[in-house]
Amino acid sequence: MKNEIDFKFEPIWLTILSVLMLLLLYKCFNAYNSNQSIGLFLALITPVILVSLFVLPLGFKMILGIPAIALTNEYFVINYNGLSIDWHDIADIHITTNYKGISTLIINLKQPEKYFGSSLKKIKYQIRQIFTANDIIIPIDLISGKNEAIFQTVNAYWTKSDKF
C-alpha cells in the first residue's frame, strides 16, 4: 500500500508563467533592436535572467508533472525548493493569508541549520531571516486544491508522525 499523497501545481500558473516569460523576452529584444545599446540590453535582460532562475525551474516542474509537495510517512517533500524534511524536525506548521489574499504554508523547523547547511542555502536563509522569522514559506496558492484541505492533510501527517 502506497502511503504517499502528492499535491500537483495549479495548471493555470504554467500558462501565466509562460506568458510572462515570453512577454519579458519580447520586450527585452524589442528594446535591444530599437536602440542598439548594449547597456540598455543588459539593463533589460538582467531581470529576465533573474526571473528565469526562479520561474523556469518551476515551469519545467509543472510541465513534467512533478508534484509541488509530497507527503510520505517519513518525509515532507517540497519540490518547490528541493527540500525533504523529516516530520520529527518540524516544530510548527500553520497557514496564513496576507492582506492581498495570498495564502502561504509556514513551516518552522526545530534545527533549521540541518537543512540549510550549504553556504549558498545558509546565506539565503540568513537574509530571509532579516525579513521574516519563518523558516520555510510555501505559496500554497500555486498548489491544486483547497488551501484548508491541503493544510489539514499536511497537519494530519505531521501529528501522525509524533506518535511514532
Short mmCIF file of C-alpha atoms in Angstrom, two decimals:
data_model
loop_
_atom_site.label_atom_id
_atom_site.label_comp_id
_atom_site.label_asym_id
_atom_site.label_seq_id
_atom_site.Cartn_x
_atom_site.Cartn_y
_atom_site.Cartn_z
CA MET A 1 0.00 0.00 0.00
CA LYS A 2 1.39 3.36 -1.02
CA ASN A 3 1.35 5.86 1.84
CA GLU A 4 2.12 8.94 -0.18
CA ILE A 5 0.00 11.91 -1.14
CA ASP A 6 1.07 14.22 -3.97
CA PHE A 7 -0.20 17.74 -4.46
CA LYS A 8 0.33 18.98 -8.01
CA PHE A 9 0.93 22.54 -9.13
CA GLU A 10 -2.13 24.54 -10.19
CA PRO A 11 -2.21 24.31 -14.02
CA ILE A 12 -3.17 27.96 -14.59
CA TRP A 13 0.19 29.05 -13.19
CA LEU A 14 2.04 27.31 -16.04
CA THR A 15 0.17 29.45 -18.55
CA ILE A 16 0.75 32.62 -16.53
CA LEU A 17 4.47 31.92 -16.10
CA SER A 18 4.91 31.07 -19.80
CA VAL A 19 3.16 34.23 -20.98
CA LEU A 20 5.15 36.33 -18.51
CA MET A 21 8.47 34.93 -19.73
CA LEU A 22 7.58 35.36 -23.40
CA LEU A 23 6.45 38.94 -22.77
CA LEU A 24 9.65 39.82 -20.92
CA LEU A 25 11.83 38.27 -23.62
CA TYR A 26 9.91 40.10 -26.35
CA LYS A 27 10.25 43.45 -24.56
CA CYS A 28 13.97 42.98 -23.99
CA PHE A 29 14.77 42.02 -27.58
CA ASN A 30 12.49 44.78 -28.89
CA ALA A 31 14.31 47.38 -26.78
CA TYR A 32 17.67 45.99 -27.89
CA ASN A 33 16.78 46.13 -31.58
CA SER A 34 15.42 49.66 -31.41
CA ASN A 35 18.30 51.31 -29.52
CA GLN A 36 21.28 49.05 -30.27
CA SER A 37 22.67 49.97 -26.88
CA ILE A 38 24.39 47.13 -25.07
CA GLY A 39 23.89 48.93 -21.75
CA LEU A 40 20.14 49.10 -22.30
CA PHE A 41 20.14 45.45 -23.35
CA LEU A 42 21.94 44.40 -20.18
CA ALA A 43 19.62 46.54 -18.06
CA LEU A 44 16.60 44.85 -19.57
CA ILE A 45 17.94 41.31 -19.82
CA THR A 46 19.15 41.16 -16.21
CA PRO A 47 15.60 40.95 -14.77
CA VAL A 48 14.79 38.26 -17.34
CA ILE A 49 17.79 36.22 -16.25
CA LEU A 50 16.85 36.58 -12.60
CA VAL A 51 13.25 35.63 -13.28
CA SER A 52 14.47 32.71 -15.39
CA LEU A 53 16.48 31.34 -12.49
CA PHE A 54 13.33 31.13 -10.40
CA VAL A 55 10.47 30.81 -12.90
CA LEU A 56 11.89 28.36 -15.46
CA PRO A 57 12.69 25.58 -12.97
CA LEU A 58 9.19 25.93 -11.59
CA GLY A 59 7.76 25.85 -15.12
CA PHE A 60 9.69 22.69 -16.00
CA LYS A 61 8.43 21.00 -12.85
CA MET A 62 4.89 21.92 -13.83
CA ILE A 63 5.32 20.61 -17.39
CA LEU A 64 6.88 17.34 -16.26
CA GLY A 65 4.11 16.77 -13.69
CA ILE A 66 6.39 16.80 -10.67
CA PRO A 67 4.23 17.38 -7.60
CA ALA A 68 4.62 20.63 -5.70
CA ILE A 69 4.64 18.81 -2.38
CA ALA A 70 4.57 15.13 -1.48
CA LEU A 71 3.68 13.67 1.90
CA THR A 72 5.13 10.34 2.95
CA ASN A 73 5.18 8.66 6.35
CA GLU A 74 8.82 9.70 6.83
CA TYR A 75 9.23 12.98 4.96
CA PHE A 76 7.55 16.16 3.86
CA VAL A 77 8.97 16.62 0.35
CA ILE A 78 8.86 20.14 -1.06
CA ASN A 79 9.69 20.03 -4.76
CA TYR A 80 9.09 23.77 -4.97
CA ASN A 81 12.51 24.40 -3.41
CA GLY A 82 14.02 20.90 -3.32
CA LEU A 83 13.79 20.01 0.38
CA SER A 84 12.88 16.72 2.07
CA ILE A 85 12.08 17.39 5.70
CA ASP A 86 11.79 14.70 8.33
CA TRP A 87 8.44 15.06 10.12
CA HIS A 88 10.19 14.93 13.51
CA ASP A 89 12.26 18.03 12.63
CA ILE A 90 9.18 20.24 12.19
CA ALA A 91 8.36 22.47 15.15
CA ASP A 92 5.26 24.20 13.78
CA ILE A 93 3.02 24.20 10.70
CA HIS A 94 0.37 26.81 10.03
CA ILE A 95 -1.33 28.57 7.17
CA THR A 96 -1.58 32.33 6.80
CA THR A 97 -3.18 34.75 4.37
CA ASN A 98 -1.71 38.21 3.82
CA TYR A 99 -3.60 41.42 3.09
CA LYS A 100 -3.51 40.69 -0.67
CA GLY A 101 -5.31 37.37 -0.16
CA ILE A 102 -2.23 35.24 -0.94
CA SER A 103 -2.11 32.12 1.24
CA THR A 104 1.14 30.56 2.37
CA LEU A 105 2.00 27.42 4.27
CA ILE A 106 4.50 28.26 7.00
CA ILE A 107 6.86 25.59 8.33
CA ASN A 108 9.19 26.27 11.24
CA LEU A 109 11.95 23.78 11.98
CA LYS A 110 13.50 22.66 15.26
CA GLN A 111 17.01 22.77 13.76
CA PRO A 112 16.99 24.85 10.56
CA GLU A 113 20.78 24.66 10.17
CA LYS A 114 20.36 20.96 9.40
CA TYR A 115 18.50 21.81 6.18
CA PHE A 116 20.36 24.96 5.23
CA GLY A 117 23.87 23.56 5.58
CA SER A 118 25.42 24.52 2.24
CA SER A 119 26.90 28.00 2.11
CA LEU A 120 24.51 29.33 -0.55
CA LYS A 121 21.40 27.99 1.22
CA LYS A 122 22.70 29.28 4.53
CA ILE A 123 23.23 32.80 3.16
CA LYS A 124 19.79 32.77 1.54
CA TYR A 125 18.25 31.58 4.83
CA GLN A 126 20.06 34.25 6.88
CA ILE A 127 18.95 37.02 4.50
CA ARG A 128 15.37 35.78 4.65
CA GLN A 129 15.54 35.74 8.46
CA ILE A 130 16.05 39.52 8.39
CA PHE A 131 12.57 39.95 6.92
CA THR A 132 10.65 37.04 8.46
CA ALA A 133 11.05 34.66 11.38
CA ASN A 134 9.61 31.73 9.44
CA ASP A 135 11.95 29.02 8.17
CA ILE A 136 10.09 27.73 5.09
CA ILE A 137 7.34 29.58 3.23
CA ILE A 138 5.38 27.72 0.56
CA PRO A 139 2.95 29.72 -1.61
CA ILE A 140 0.00 27.39 -1.23
CA ASP A 141 -1.96 29.16 -3.97
CA LEU A 142 0.42 27.53 -6.51
CA ILE A 143 -0.85 24.10 -5.43
CA SER A 144 -4.02 22.49 -6.80
CA GLY A 145 -6.77 22.05 -4.25
CA LYS A 146 -8.41 23.97 -1.46
CA ASN A 147 -5.95 25.65 0.88
CA GLU A 148 -7.62 24.44 4.07
CA ALA A 149 -7.80 20.86 2.79
CA ILE A 150 -4.09 20.90 1.93
CA PHE A 151 -3.24 22.32 5.36
CA GLN A 152 -5.40 19.74 7.15
CA THR A 153 -3.75 16.89 5.24
CA VAL A 154 -0.24 18.18 5.98
CA ASN A 155 -1.15 18.75 9.62
CA ALA A 156 -2.60 15.22 9.87
CA TYR A 157 0.65 13.70 8.56
CA TRP A 158 2.67 15.86 10.97
CA THR A 159 0.62 14.95 14.03
CA LYS A 160 0.60 11.26 12.98
CA SER A 161 4.41 11.30 12.88
CA ASP A 162 4.54 12.39 16.54
CA LYS A 163 3.06 9.04 17.55
CA PHE A 164 5.93 7.02 16.06
#
